[in-house]
Amino acid sequence: MKILMINCSPVRNGATAEIIQTAHSFLKKTHEIRSICIDDYDVHFCKGCRSCHRTAVCVQKDDVTKIIAEFEWADSIVCVSPSYWADIPGQFKAFIDRCTPWCNTHEPHASIRSGKKGYAIALRTGPGMRECNRIIESIEHFYGHMEILPSGSLGLCSVEYKEDVEGRKQEIEAFCAQIK
Ligand SMILES: Cc1cc2nc3c(=O)[nH]c(=O)nc-3n(C[C@H](O)[C@H](O)[C@H](O)COP(=O)(O)O)c2cc1C
């Protein structure tokens, strides 16, 4: 199976990247994996013009279609997002907004191949799971409108730096074992 892992943080070598690295090492034994970082792409803000509601295409030209091509490649997608001010980072939100051409609430809309599964991992420095759940909800809301089936989630509290991930390896691997 082909699995796409997305680092939804702008930090390419932080805690989010380390979680992806841990998951990648575990999953590569049985699956084909690609990992991308949201900040490696040029994604302009949605202008809210709603042209895509009529045309199913954005008026802007940037890297959004490159990211969607990675989605198209994958059978399963794993978004790994830190909490930034109790929410997903702005770079990831900008990408989600730009997925409006693919959003199933208007016709016509573009679509990616059906049958994909979506997984969410949220991390934060603070101790409470509520904030992780909020991030997971945002990711699963996005999956729903892209017609990607939300299929599992993991919240990791008390993580700030990549060094904090080592002690969570078992939790991450146990979660990855369910990814299909
Ligand atoms: C701008 C910013 C805002 C943050 N806001 C929160 C927050 O509201 N709650 C929290 O628990 N952690 C917060 N954090 C901590 C991050 O969730 C945590 O350090 C995470 O491990 C960062 O992963 P990264 O380095 O891969 O981006 C914030 C970090 C940054 C940089």
Coordinates of C-alpha atoms and ligand atoms in Angstrom, one line a residue:
M1 CA 0.0 0.0 0.0
K2 CA 1.1 3.6 -0.7
I3 CA 1.1 5.9 2.3
L4 CA 1.7 9.7 2.1
M5 CA 2.8 11.3 5.4
I6 CA 2.5 15.1 5.6
N7 CA 4.5 17.3 8.0
C8 CA 1.9 20.0 8.6
S9 CA 4.4 22.1 10.5
P10 CA 6.7 24.7 8.9
V11 CA 9.6 23.1 10.9
R12 CA 11.4 20.5 8.7
N13 CA 13.4 18.9 11.5
G14 CA 11.4 19.4 14.7
A15 CA 9.1 17.1 16.7
T16 CA 6.6 16.7 13.9
A17 CA 9.3 15.6 11.5
E18 CA 10.6 13.2 14.2
I19 CA 7.2 11.6 14.6
I20 CA 7.1 11.1 10.8
Q21 CA 10.6 9.6 10.8
T22 CA 9.5 7.2 13.6
A23 CA 6.4 6.2 11.6
H24 CA 8.3 6.0 8.4
S25 CA 10.9 3.6 9.8
F26 CA 8.1 1.4 11.1
L27 CA 5.8 1.5 8.1
K28 CA 8.5 1.1 5.4
K29 CA 8.9 -2.6 6.2
T30 CA 5.4 -3.3 4.8
H31 CA 4.4 -0.2 2.7
E32 CA 5.6 2.2 0.1
I33 CA 6.0 5.6 1.9
R34 CA 6.4 9.2 0.7
S35 CA 6.9 12.1 3.2
I36 CA 6.4 15.7 2.4
C37 CA 6.5 19.0 4.4
I38 CA 3.9 21.6 3.9
D39 CA 6.5 24.3 4.0
D40 CA 8.4 22.8 1.0
Y41 CA 5.6 24.1 -1.3
D42 CA 4.5 27.5 -2.5
V43 CA 0.9 27.8 -1.4
H44 CA -0.9 31.1 -1.8
F45 CA -3.8 32.1 0.4
C46 CA -7.3 31.5 -0.9
K47 CA -8.8 34.8 -2.0
G48 CA -12.4 33.7 -1.3
C49 CA -13.4 34.6 -4.9
R50 CA -15.5 31.4 -5.3
S51 CA -14.6 31.0 -9.0
C52 CA -13.9 27.4 -8.2
H53 CA -17.5 26.9 -7.2
R54 CA -18.4 27.4 -10.8
T55 CA -15.3 26.0 -12.5
A56 CA -13.8 23.4 -10.1
V57 CA -10.4 25.1 -10.7
C58 CA -8.5 27.7 -8.8
V59 CA -7.6 31.0 -10.6
Q60 CA -4.2 30.9 -8.9
K61 CA -1.2 28.9 -10.1
D62 CA 1.2 27.5 -7.5
D63 CA 2.1 24.2 -5.8
V64 CA -1.3 23.1 -4.6
T65 CA -1.7 20.8 -7.6
K66 CA 1.7 19.2 -6.8
I67 CA 0.5 18.4 -3.3
I68 CA -2.8 17.0 -4.7
A69 CA -0.8 14.8 -7.1
E70 CA 0.9 13.3 -4.0
F71 CA -2.6 12.7 -2.5
E72 CA -3.6 11.1 -5.8
W73 CA -0.6 8.7 -5.6
A74 CA -1.5 7.5 -2.1
D75 CA -3.9 4.9 -0.8
S76 CA -3.7 6.3 2.7
I77 CA -2.8 9.8 3.9
V78 CA -1.4 10.6 7.4
C79 CA -1.4 14.3 8.4
V80 CA 0.8 15.0 11.4
S81 CA 0.1 18.5 12.8
P82 CA 1.4 20.3 15.9
S83 CA -0.8 22.7 17.8
Y84 CA 0.0 26.3 17.0
W85 CA -2.1 28.5 19.3
A86 CA -4.5 25.6 19.9
D87 CA -5.0 25.1 16.1
I88 CA -3.3 23.8 13.0
P89 CA -0.3 25.8 11.7
G90 CA -1.3 28.6 9.3
Q91 CA 0.7 27.0 6.4
F92 CA -1.5 23.9 6.6
K93 CA -4.7 25.9 7.0
A94 CA -3.7 27.9 3.8
F95 CA -3.4 24.6 2.0
I96 CA -6.8 23.3 3.2
D97 CA -8.5 26.6 2.2
R98 CA -7.0 26.1 -1.3
C99 CA -8.5 22.7 -1.6
T100 CA -11.9 24.3 -2.1
P101 CA -12.0 23.2 -5.8
W102 CA -12.0 19.6 -4.4
C103 CA -14.6 20.3 -1.7
N104 CA -17.7 18.2 -2.1
T105 CA -20.2 20.9 -0.9
H106 CA -20.5 22.5 -4.3
E107 CA -21.1 21.3 -7.9
P108 CA -19.1 21.1 -10.0
H109 CA -16.1 20.1 -7.9
A110 CA -12.8 18.4 -8.7
S111 CA -12.2 15.0 -7.1
I112 CA -9.4 12.7 -6.2
R113 CA -9.6 8.9 -6.7
S114 CA -12.1 7.5 -4.2
G115 CA -11.4 4.9 -1.5
K116 CA -8.6 6.7 0.2
K117 CA -8.2 6.5 4.0
G118 CA -7.1 9.4 6.2
Y119 CA -5.3 9.3 9.5
A120 CA -4.5 12.2 11.9
I121 CA -1.7 12.7 14.4
A122 CA -1.8 15.8 16.6
L123 CA 1.0 16.9 19.0
R124 CA 1.3 19.7 21.5
T125 CA 3.5 20.9 24.4
G126 CA 0.7 21.3 26.9
P127 CA -0.8 18.4 28.9
G128 CA -4.5 18.2 27.9
M129 CA -5.9 16.1 25.1
R130 CA -8.7 18.5 24.3
E131 CA -6.4 20.7 22.1
C132 CA -5.1 17.6 20.2
N133 CA -8.8 16.6 19.6
R134 CA -9.5 20.0 18.2
I135 CA -6.7 19.6 15.7
I136 CA -7.8 16.0 14.8
E137 CA -11.3 17.4 14.2
S138 CA -9.9 20.0 11.8
I139 CA -8.0 17.3 9.9
E140 CA -10.9 14.9 9.8
H141 CA -13.3 17.7 8.7
F142 CA -10.9 18.3 5.8
Y143 CA -10.8 14.6 5.0
G144 CA -14.6 14.4 5.0
H145 CA -15.0 17.1 2.3
M146 CA -12.2 15.6 0.2
E147 CA -14.1 12.2 0.5
I148 CA -11.1 10.6 2.2
L149 CA -12.4 8.3 4.9
P150 CA -11.2 9.3 8.4
S151 CA -9.8 6.0 9.7
G152 CA -7.8 6.7 13.0
S153 CA -6.2 9.3 15.1
L154 CA -3.5 9.8 17.7
G155 CA -3.0 12.7 20.1
L156 CA 0.4 13.3 21.7
C157 CA 0.6 15.8 24.6
S158 CA 3.7 17.0 26.4
V159 CA 5.8 17.1 23.2
E160 CA 7.9 20.2 22.4
Y161 CA 11.2 19.2 20.8
K162 CA 12.3 16.2 18.7
E163 CA 14.0 14.7 21.7
D164 CA 10.6 14.3 23.4
V165 CA 9.5 11.9 20.7
E166 CA 11.9 9.0 21.6
G167 CA 9.9 8.2 24.7
R168 CA 6.7 8.0 22.6
K169 CA 8.0 5.5 20.1
Q170 CA 5.8 2.6 21.3
E171 CA 2.6 4.7 21.2
I172 CA 3.5 5.9 17.6
E173 CA 4.3 2.4 16.4
A174 CA 1.1 0.9 18.0
F175 CA -0.9 3.6 16.1
C176 CA 1.0 2.9 12.9
A177 CA 0.2 -0.8 13.1
Q178 CA -3.5 0.1 12.5
I179 CA -2.7 2.0 9.3
K180 CA -4.0 0.1 6.3
Ligands
LIG1 C1 3.9 29.5 17.1 C2 3.7 28.3 18.1 C3 2.5 28.2 18.8 C4 2.3 27.1 19.7 N1 1.1 27.0 20.3 C5 0.9 26.0 21.2 C6 -0.3 25.8 21.9 O1 -1.2 26.6 21.7 N2 -0.5 24.8 22.7 C7 0.5 23.8 22.9 O2 0.3 22.9 23.6 N3 1.7 23.9 22.2 C8 1.9 25.0 21.3 N4 3.1 25.1 20.7 C9 4.1 24.0 20.8 C10 4.1 23.0 19.7 O3 2.8 22.4 19.5 C11 5.1 21.9 19.9 O4 6.4 22.5 20.3 C12 5.4 21.0 18.7 O5 6.2 20.0 19.2 C13 6.0 21.8 17.6 O6 6.4 20.9 16.6 P1 7.3 21.4 15.4 O7 8.5 21.9 16.0 O8 7.5 20.2 14.5 O9 6.5 22.5 14.7 C14 3.3 26.1 19.8 C15 4.5 26.3 19.1 C16 4.7 27.3 18.2 C17 6.0 27.5 17.5

